[in-house]
Coordinates of C-alpha atoms in Angstrom, one line a residue:
Chain M
M1 CA -43.5 -0.1 158.9
R2 CA -39.9 0.7 158.2
S3 CA -40.0 3.7 160.5
A4 CA -41.4 1.5 163.3
W5 CA -38.4 -0.8 162.9
G6 CA -36.1 2.3 163.0
V7 CA -37.6 3.5 166.2
F8 CA -37.3 0.0 167.7
A9 CA -33.6 -0.2 166.6
L10 CA -33.0 3.2 168.1
F11 CA -34.7 2.1 171.3
I12 CA -32.5 -1.0 171.5
A13 CA -29.3 1.0 170.7
T14 CA -30.1 3.6 173.3
G15 CA -30.8 0.9 175.8
A16 CA -27.6 -0.9 175.0
A17 CA -25.6 2.3 175.2
F18 CA -27.2 3.1 178.6
L19 CA -26.4 -0.4 179.9
I20 CA -22.8 -0.1 178.8
W21 CA -22.6 3.3 180.4
M22 CA -24.0 2.0 183.6
F23 CA -22.0 -1.2 183.9
M24 CA -18.7 -0.5 182.2
P25 CA -15.9 -0.3 184.7
I26 CA -15.2 3.4 185.5
Q27 CA -11.8 3.2 187.0
A28 CA -9.0 4.6 185.0
S29 CA -6.0 2.3 185.1
Q30 CA -2.9 3.8 186.7
P31 CA 0.7 2.7 186.7
A32 CA 1.7 0.7 189.7
I33 CA 3.2 2.6 192.6
T34 CA 6.7 1.6 193.6
L35 CA 7.6 4.6 195.8
T36 CA 8.6 4.3 199.4
G37 CA 6.3 6.1 201.8
D38 CA 7.2 8.4 204.7
P39 CA 5.0 7.6 207.7
A40 CA 5.4 11.0 209.3
R41 CA 4.3 12.8 206.1
G42 CA 1.5 10.2 205.7
A43 CA 0.2 10.7 209.2
Y44 CA 0.2 14.5 208.7
L45 CA -1.7 14.1 205.4
A46 CA -4.1 11.7 207.1
R47 CA -4.8 14.3 209.7
M48 CA -5.3 17.0 207.1
S49 CA -7.6 14.8 205.0
G50 CA -9.9 13.8 207.9
C51 CA -9.0 10.1 207.5
I52 CA -8.4 9.7 211.2
A53 CA -11.3 12.0 212.4
C54 CA -13.8 10.1 210.2
H55 CA -12.6 6.5 210.5
T56 CA -12.1 6.7 214.3
N57 CA -15.0 6.5 216.8
E58 CA -13.5 8.6 219.5
E59 CA -16.4 8.1 221.9
K60 CA -16.4 4.3 221.7
A61 CA -12.6 4.3 221.8
S62 CA -12.8 1.3 219.5
G63 CA -9.3 2.0 218.0
I64 CA -7.7 4.5 215.6
L65 CA -9.0 3.9 212.1
A66 CA -11.1 1.0 213.2
G67 CA -14.4 2.6 212.0
G68 CA -16.1 5.9 212.6
A69 CA -19.3 7.2 214.3
A70 CA -22.6 7.0 212.5
L71 CA -23.4 9.8 210.1
E72 CA -27.1 10.4 209.7
S73 CA -28.0 11.9 206.3
P74 CA -31.2 12.3 204.2
F75 CA -29.9 9.2 202.3
G76 CA -29.6 7.0 205.4
V77 CA -27.0 6.2 208.0
F78 CA -23.4 6.0 206.9
A79 CA -20.3 5.1 208.9
A80 CA -16.7 5.1 207.8
P81 CA -15.4 1.5 207.7
N82 CA -12.5 -0.2 209.6
I83 CA -9.4 0.6 207.6
T84 CA -6.8 -0.9 209.9
L85 CA -4.8 -3.8 208.3
S86 CA -7.2 -6.5 209.6
P87 CA -7.2 -9.2 206.9
E88 CA -10.8 -10.1 207.6
H89 CA -12.4 -6.7 208.3
G90 CA -10.0 -4.1 207.1
L91 CA -7.4 -3.4 204.4
G92 CA -5.1 -6.4 205.3
R93 CA -5.4 -8.0 201.9
W94 CA -5.1 -4.8 199.8
S95 CA -2.2 -3.7 197.6
I96 CA -1.0 -0.2 197.5
D97 CA -2.6 0.1 194.0
D98 CA -6.0 -1.0 195.4
F99 CA -5.5 1.7 198.0
A100 CA -4.6 4.3 195.4
T101 CA -7.8 3.5 193.3
A102 CA -10.0 3.6 196.4
V103 CA -8.6 7.0 197.6
R104 CA -8.2 8.8 194.3
Q105 CA -11.1 7.3 192.3
G106 CA -13.6 6.1 195.0
I107 CA -13.6 2.5 193.7
S108 CA -13.1 -0.6 195.8
P109 CA -10.7 -3.5 194.9
Q110 CA -13.9 -5.4 193.7
G111 CA -14.6 -2.5 191.3
R112 CA -17.6 -1.2 193.4
P113 CA -18.0 2.5 193.6
Y114 CA -18.1 4.1 197.0
Y115 CA -20.8 6.5 198.2
P116 CA -19.8 10.1 198.1
A117 CA -20.0 10.1 201.9
F118 CA -16.3 9.1 201.3
P119 CA -15.0 12.4 199.8
Y120 CA -12.7 10.8 197.2
Q121 CA -13.5 13.7 194.8
F122 CA -11.2 15.8 196.9
Y123 CA -8.4 13.3 197.0
S124 CA -8.0 12.8 193.3
G125 CA -5.1 15.2 193.1
F126 CA -3.0 13.2 195.5
S127 CA 0.4 12.3 194.0
D128 CA 1.8 8.7 194.0
Q129 CA 4.1 9.9 196.8
D130 CA 1.1 11.1 198.8
I131 CA -0.5 7.7 198.4
A132 CA 2.7 5.9 199.3
D133 CA 3.0 8.1 202.4
L134 CA -0.6 7.4 203.5
W135 CA -0.1 3.7 202.8
S136 CA 3.0 3.5 205.0
V137 CA 1.0 4.8 208.0
L138 CA -1.3 1.7 208.2
P139 CA 1.4 -0.8 209.4
R140 CA 1.9 1.6 212.3
V141 CA -1.7 1.5 213.4
P142 CA -2.8 -1.4 215.8
V143 CA -4.9 -3.9 213.8
V144 CA -8.5 -4.2 215.0
D145 CA -10.3 -7.3 214.0
A146 CA -13.8 -6.0 214.2
P147 CA -16.4 -5.6 211.5
D148 CA -17.3 -2.2 210.0
P149 CA -19.8 -0.2 212.1
A150 CA -23.4 -0.7 210.9
T151 CA -24.8 1.4 208.1
D152 CA -28.5 1.8 207.1
I153 CA -28.7 3.3 203.7
R154 CA -32.2 4.1 202.6
F155 CA -33.9 2.7 199.5
P156 CA -33.4 3.5 196.6
F157 CA -30.0 4.9 197.6
S158 CA -29.1 1.4 198.9
I159 CA -28.9 0.2 195.2
R160 CA -25.2 0.4 194.5
A161 CA -25.8 0.2 190.7
G162 CA -27.0 3.8 191.0
L163 CA -23.5 4.9 192.1
K164 CA -21.8 4.4 188.7
P165 CA -23.9 6.9 186.9
W166 CA -23.6 9.1 189.9
Q167 CA -19.8 9.0 189.7
R168 CA -20.0 9.7 186.0
L169 CA -22.3 12.6 186.4
F170 CA -21.2 14.2 189.7
G171 CA -18.0 12.5 190.8
A172 CA -15.6 14.8 188.9
P173 CA -12.4 15.7 190.8
V174 CA -12.5 19.0 192.7
A175 CA -9.9 21.4 191.3
A176 CA -7.2 22.2 193.8
S177 CA -4.2 22.8 191.5
P178 CA -2.2 26.0 191.8
V179 CA -3.4 29.2 190.2
S180 CA -0.6 31.1 188.4
G181 CA 0.0 34.6 189.5
Q182 CA -1.1 33.8 193.1
S183 CA 1.2 33.7 196.1
A184 CA 2.7 30.5 197.4
D185 CA 0.6 30.8 200.6
Y186 CA -2.6 31.1 198.5
N187 CA -1.8 28.1 196.4
R188 CA -0.8 26.0 199.4
G189 CA -4.0 27.1 201.1
R190 CA -6.0 26.2 197.9
F191 CA -4.4 22.8 197.8
I192 CA -5.3 22.1 201.4
V193 CA -8.8 23.7 201.5
E194 CA -10.1 22.3 198.1
G195 CA -8.1 19.0 198.3
P196 CA -7.4 17.0 201.5
A197 CA -9.3 19.2 204.0
H198 CA -12.4 18.9 201.7
C199 CA -14.1 22.0 203.3
A200 CA -16.6 22.0 200.5
A201 CA -18.0 18.6 201.4
C202 CA -19.9 20.3 204.3
H203 CA -19.8 24.0 203.5
T204 CA -21.2 23.7 199.9
P205 CA -24.8 22.9 199.4
R206 CA -25.8 19.7 197.6
N207 CA -28.6 19.0 195.1
M208 CA -31.3 16.4 195.4
A209 CA -28.8 13.7 194.2
G210 CA -26.3 14.7 196.8
A211 CA -24.0 16.3 194.3
L212 CA -22.1 19.5 195.2
K213 CA -23.7 22.7 193.7
T214 CA -20.6 24.2 192.1
Q215 CA -22.4 27.5 191.6
S216 CA -22.8 27.9 195.4
W217 CA -19.3 27.0 196.4
F218 CA -18.8 27.6 200.2
A219 CA -22.3 29.2 200.5
G220 CA -23.1 27.1 203.5
T221 CA -26.0 24.6 204.1
T222 CA -28.7 23.9 206.7
L223 CA -28.8 20.2 205.7
L224 CA -25.8 18.6 207.2
P225 CA -26.1 15.1 208.6
G226 CA -27.7 15.2 212.1
G227 CA -29.6 18.4 211.3
E228 CA -26.6 20.7 211.7
N229 CA -25.9 23.9 209.9
A230 CA -22.6 24.7 208.1
P231 CA -22.1 28.5 207.8
A232 CA -21.0 30.1 204.6
I233 CA -17.2 30.3 204.3
D234 CA -16.9 32.2 201.0
A235 CA -14.5 35.2 201.3
R236 CA -17.3 37.7 201.3
S237 CA -19.3 36.1 204.1
L238 CA -16.2 35.5 206.2
S239 CA -15.1 39.2 205.8
A240 CA -18.7 40.4 206.5
N241 CA -18.6 38.4 209.7
G242 CA -15.4 40.1 210.8
W243 CA -13.0 37.1 210.3
T244 CA -9.3 37.9 209.7
V245 CA -6.5 35.6 208.6
A246 CA -5.2 35.4 212.2
D247 CA -8.7 34.7 213.6
L248 CA -9.4 31.9 211.1
A249 CA -6.0 30.3 211.6
Y250 CA -6.5 30.4 215.3
A251 CA -10.0 29.0 215.1
L252 CA -8.7 26.1 213.0
Q253 CA -6.2 25.4 215.8
T254 CA -8.4 25.8 218.9
G255 CA -12.0 26.1 217.8
I256 CA -12.1 29.6 219.5
T257 CA -13.9 32.3 217.5
P258 CA -13.1 36.0 217.8
Q259 CA -16.2 36.3 220.1
G260 CA -14.7 33.9 222.5
D261 CA -17.2 31.1 221.6
V262 CA -15.8 27.6 221.1
L263 CA -17.1 25.8 218.0
G264 CA -19.0 22.6 218.4
G265 CA -20.8 20.2 216.1
S266 CA -18.9 18.4 213.4
M267 CA -16.5 21.4 213.1
A268 CA -15.2 20.4 216.6
E269 CA -14.4 17.0 215.1
V270 CA -12.7 18.6 212.2
I271 CA -10.5 20.7 214.5
L272 CA -9.9 18.2 217.2
G273 CA -9.2 15.3 214.8
G274 CA -7.6 17.3 212.0
T275 CA -6.6 20.9 211.8
Q276 CA -5.2 21.3 215.3
F277 CA -2.4 18.9 214.1
L278 CA -1.4 21.1 211.2
T279 CA 1.5 23.5 211.2
E280 CA 0.9 27.2 211.9
E281 CA 2.0 27.9 208.3
D282 CA -0.6 25.5 206.8
R283 CA -3.4 26.9 208.9
R284 CA -2.4 30.4 207.9
A285 CA -2.3 29.4 204.3
M286 CA -5.8 27.9 204.5
A287 CA -7.0 31.2 206.0
I288 CA -5.3 33.3 203.4
Y289 CA -6.9 31.2 200.6
L290 CA -10.4 31.3 202.2
L291 CA -10.3 35.1 202.7
A292 CA -9.0 35.9 199.2
E293 CA -11.7 37.3 197.0
P294 CA -12.1 35.2 193.9
Chain Q
M1 CA -34.8 18.0 199.8
R2 CA -37.0 20.8 201.2
L3 CA -39.7 18.3 201.8
I4 CA -37.3 16.1 203.7
T5 CA -36.1 19.0 205.8
S6 CA -39.6 20.1 206.8
F7 CA -40.3 16.5 207.8
L8 CA -37.2 16.6 210.0
I9 CA -37.8 20.1 211.4
L10 CA -41.5 20.0 212.0
P11 CA -41.4 17.3 214.7
A12 CA -38.5 19.0 216.2
I13 CA -40.4 22.2 216.5
L14 CA -43.5 20.5 217.9
M15 CA -41.3 18.6 220.4
T16 CA -39.4 21.7 221.6
S17 CA -42.6 23.7 222.0
S18 CA -44.4 21.0 224.0
L19 CA -41.3 20.7 226.1
T20 CA -41.4 24.5 226.7
L21 CA -45.0 24.2 227.8
A22 CA -44.1 21.3 230.1
H23 CA -41.4 23.3 231.8
E24 CA -43.0 26.7 232.2
G25 CA -40.7 27.6 235.1
A26 CA -37.5 26.8 233.3
E27 CA -37.1 30.2 231.6
G28 CA -35.2 31.5 234.6
V29 CA -32.7 28.6 234.5
I30 CA -32.3 28.8 230.8
Q31 CA -31.7 32.5 230.9
E32 CA -29.2 32.0 233.7
R33 CA -27.2 29.4 231.9
M34 CA -27.2 31.4 228.7
D35 CA -25.7 34.3 230.7
L36 CA -23.2 32.0 232.3
M37 CA -22.0 30.7 228.8
S38 CA -21.7 34.3 227.5
N39 CA -19.6 35.2 230.6
F40 CA -17.4 32.2 229.8
S41 CA -17.0 33.5 226.2
K42 CA -16.0 36.9 227.5
S43 CA -13.3 35.4 229.6
V44 CA -12.1 33.1 226.7
K45 CA -12.1 36.1 224.4
T46 CA -9.7 38.0 226.8
L47 CA -7.6 34.8 227.4
S48 CA -7.4 33.9 223.7
A49 CA -6.3 37.4 222.7
M50 CA -3.3 36.9 225.1
M51 CA -2.6 33.3 224.0
K52 CA -2.6 34.4 220.3
G53 CA -0.2 37.3 221.2
N54 CA -2.7 40.0 220.2
T55 CA -2.4 41.5 223.7
A56 CA 0.5 41.3 226.1
Y57 CA 0.6 38.2 228.3
D58 CA -0.4 39.1 231.9
A59 CA -0.4 36.3 234.4
N60 CA -2.7 38.2 236.8
I61 CA -5.4 38.6 234.1
V62 CA -5.0 34.9 233.3
R63 CA -5.5 34.0 237.0
N64 CA -8.4 36.3 237.3
E65 CA -10.3 35.1 234.2
A66 CA -9.5 31.4 234.8
G67 CA -10.7 31.9 238.4
K68 CA -14.0 33.3 237.2
I69 CA -14.5 30.3 234.9
A70 CA -13.6 27.9 237.7
A71 CA -16.0 29.5 240.1
S72 CA -19.0 29.1 237.8
S73 CA -18.2 25.7 236.4
G74 CA -18.6 22.1 237.8
K75 CA -21.8 21.9 239.9
H76 CA -22.7 25.5 238.9
I77 CA -23.2 24.3 235.3
T78 CA -25.0 21.0 236.1
G79 CA -27.3 22.8 238.5
L80 CA -28.5 25.0 235.6
F81 CA -29.6 22.0 233.5
P82 CA -32.6 20.5 235.3
E83 CA -34.0 17.5 233.4
N84 CA -35.4 18.3 229.9
S85 CA -35.1 22.0 230.4
L86 CA -35.3 23.2 226.8
S87 CA -36.8 26.2 225.0
V88 CA -36.8 27.7 221.5
E89 CA -33.9 30.0 222.5
S90 CA -31.9 27.3 224.1
E91 CA -29.1 25.6 222.1
A92 CA -29.0 22.7 224.5
T93 CA -29.9 19.2 223.2
L94 CA -31.8 16.4 224.7
A95 CA -28.6 14.3 224.5
I96 CA -27.5 16.1 227.8
W97 CA -30.1 14.1 229.8
K98 CA -29.6 10.9 227.8
D99 CA -25.9 10.9 228.7
W100 CA -25.9 12.9 231.9
P101 CA -22.6 11.3 233.2
A102 CA -20.7 12.5 230.1
F103 CA -22.2 16.0 230.5
E104 CA -21.3 16.1 234.2
R105 CA -17.7 15.0 233.3
Y106 CA -17.4 18.0 230.9
A107 CA -18.7 20.4 233.6
M108 CA -16.3 19.0 236.2
D109 CA -13.3 18.9 233.8
L110 CA -14.0 22.6 233.0
E111 CA -13.6 23.3 236.7
I112 CA -10.4 21.2 236.9
T113 CA -8.8 22.7 233.8
A114 CA -9.8 26.3 234.8
K115 CA -8.3 25.7 238.3
G116 CA -5.2 24.3 236.7
L117 CA -4.9 27.4 234.5
V118 CA -5.1 29.6 237.6
Q119 CA -2.1 27.7 239.0
A120 CA -0.2 27.5 235.7
A121 CA -0.6 31.2 234.9
D122 CA 3.1 31.9 235.5
N123 CA 4.3 29.0 233.3
T124 CA 5.1 30.8 230.1
G125 CA 6.7 28.9 227.2
S126 CA 5.0 26.4 224.9
S127 CA 4.7 22.7 224.6
E128 CA 6.0 20.7 221.7
A129 CA 4.2 18.0 219.9
G130 CA 5.0 15.8 216.9
G131 CA 6.1 12.4 215.7
V132 CA 4.1 9.8 213.9
N133 CA 2.6 8.3 217.1
S134 CA 1.3 11.6 218.4
L135 CA -0.1 12.5 214.9
L136 CA -1.9 9.1 214.9
G137 CA -3.3 9.7 218.3
L138 CA -1.3 6.7 219.6
T139 CA 0.1 8.9 222.4
A140 CA -1.9 11.3 224.5
A141 CA -2.2 14.2 221.9
P142 CA -4.9 16.6 223.1
G143 CA -8.4 15.7 222.2
T144 CA -7.6 12.1 221.2
P145 CA -8.8 8.9 222.7
A146 CA -5.5 8.3 224.5
A147 CA -5.9 11.8 226.2
A148 CA -9.5 11.1 227.0
T149 CA -8.6 8.1 229.1
M150 CA -6.1 10.0 231.3
P151 CA -7.8 11.6 234.3
L152 CA -7.1 15.3 234.6
T153 CA -5.8 16.7 237.9
V154 CA -5.3 20.3 239.0
E155 CA -1.8 19.3 240.3
A156 CA -0.7 17.8 237.0
L157 CA -2.0 20.8 235.1
A158 CA -0.3 23.2 237.5
S159 CA 3.1 22.2 236.1
M160 CA 2.3 22.5 232.4
P161 CA 2.7 25.6 230.2
A162 CA -0.3 27.9 230.6
Q163 CA -0.7 27.8 226.8
E164 CA -1.2 24.0 227.0
V165 CA -3.6 24.1 229.9
F166 CA -5.7 26.8 228.1
G167 CA -5.8 24.4 225.1
K168 CA -7.0 21.6 227.3
M169 CA -9.7 23.8 228.8
T170 CA -11.0 25.0 225.5
Q171 CA -10.9 21.5 224.0
N172 CA -13.1 20.5 226.8
C173 CA -15.5 23.3 225.8
S174 CA -15.3 22.1 222.2
G175 CA -16.0 18.4 223.1
C176 CA -19.0 19.4 225.2
H177 CA -20.4 21.7 222.4
K178 CA -19.8 19.0 219.9
K179 CA -21.9 16.5 221.8
F180 CA -24.5 18.6 223.6
R181 CA -25.0 21.9 221.7
M182 CA -27.1 22.5 218.6
E183 CA -25.1 24.5 216.1
K184 CA -27.7 27.1 215.1
D185 CA -25.5 29.3 213.0

């Protein structure tokens, strides 16, 4: 009898621990940001990070950062929301600290976790200055008072409660910090590739839960939204396919491959909306890092 | 995940194979346009080597290669895409016929930019970009909505640096591939 009570108590305790784990706020509190942002630096970082590419629907020409095109995934249809300073539909009522928590931790001002379609895992290394720079860009962007583009997230993924455990289990920041003993170019490239440019978001396969398979970093995937393929971009595969630093840097600028093909698919969006705006040095640094054998 | 993929892929295979059956005669056209695209890539390979500085810049070669592209773009391209002409080898997508005017625009713009490059071949030098507004796409930076709303003309392109015209031409390739080509590898 006593052991039955023990089992029951253990059951209750486990349940309670699980509920706490599930519903406890996950955001880490951060000191308030008081820095002044540089809009030019912020706009550059926004290009590098894919903010503009993903939150802008180029085809509909609905406005810069006013909401992106639909992204069809095995979990349903996602679309990046309106992040202009519209008070009703955008970030008009946010503080810079709300913005910092959203970008670096993937949590809304209401404390709700975002879906990993928003690649905050790659932005966690942004400094307070980076956040202030990005924030200072928004007042320069015309406000669009239009609701977010429609999403259609499939059951059971539509239950947001599942996202907290997801963040705890799989939402760890992606490492992009410098490696000692490596060149400045390598480390700059590493910061861009593993951080803001979030190459792994598409070029690393994901498990059933949508989490990145860290063992297969940059191994490529055939399961991109919309049924696209993302080729392997680990150093060995790139070298085996004949890519050089100069070729890669040039492809990130123009989309042109060494064979004279012009890349399409979502890589075209990455290049047209992102990497074409980077400096030669940054594109070269990305190529140097990608082609460096681990 | 594998199950989901097979659900996605199976209907696609069934659909493409039935389309192939429905368009028995299309093989010639498909082969022809695949050859056309690979000829484009040969020209782009030659041109990009020069634009990158891997080979010496030669305005005559630029005129020649751009001229070849111009001569087989526009109506030449659209003529090789009869409705729903797909096969297993083809990388074209059905979106082409769902949004034919956009596809046609890309084909015509290729002709315009290639003709522009023929005329701009002697304009060496590079263009400069920068500033917050151009980074944000609030001015006509290439490939942005502001640029998309500006009609291209051969005359306007003729006075721009060749480097920039080449960029506009290949961005047109990229835009079309993004919308209408299946990325198979």
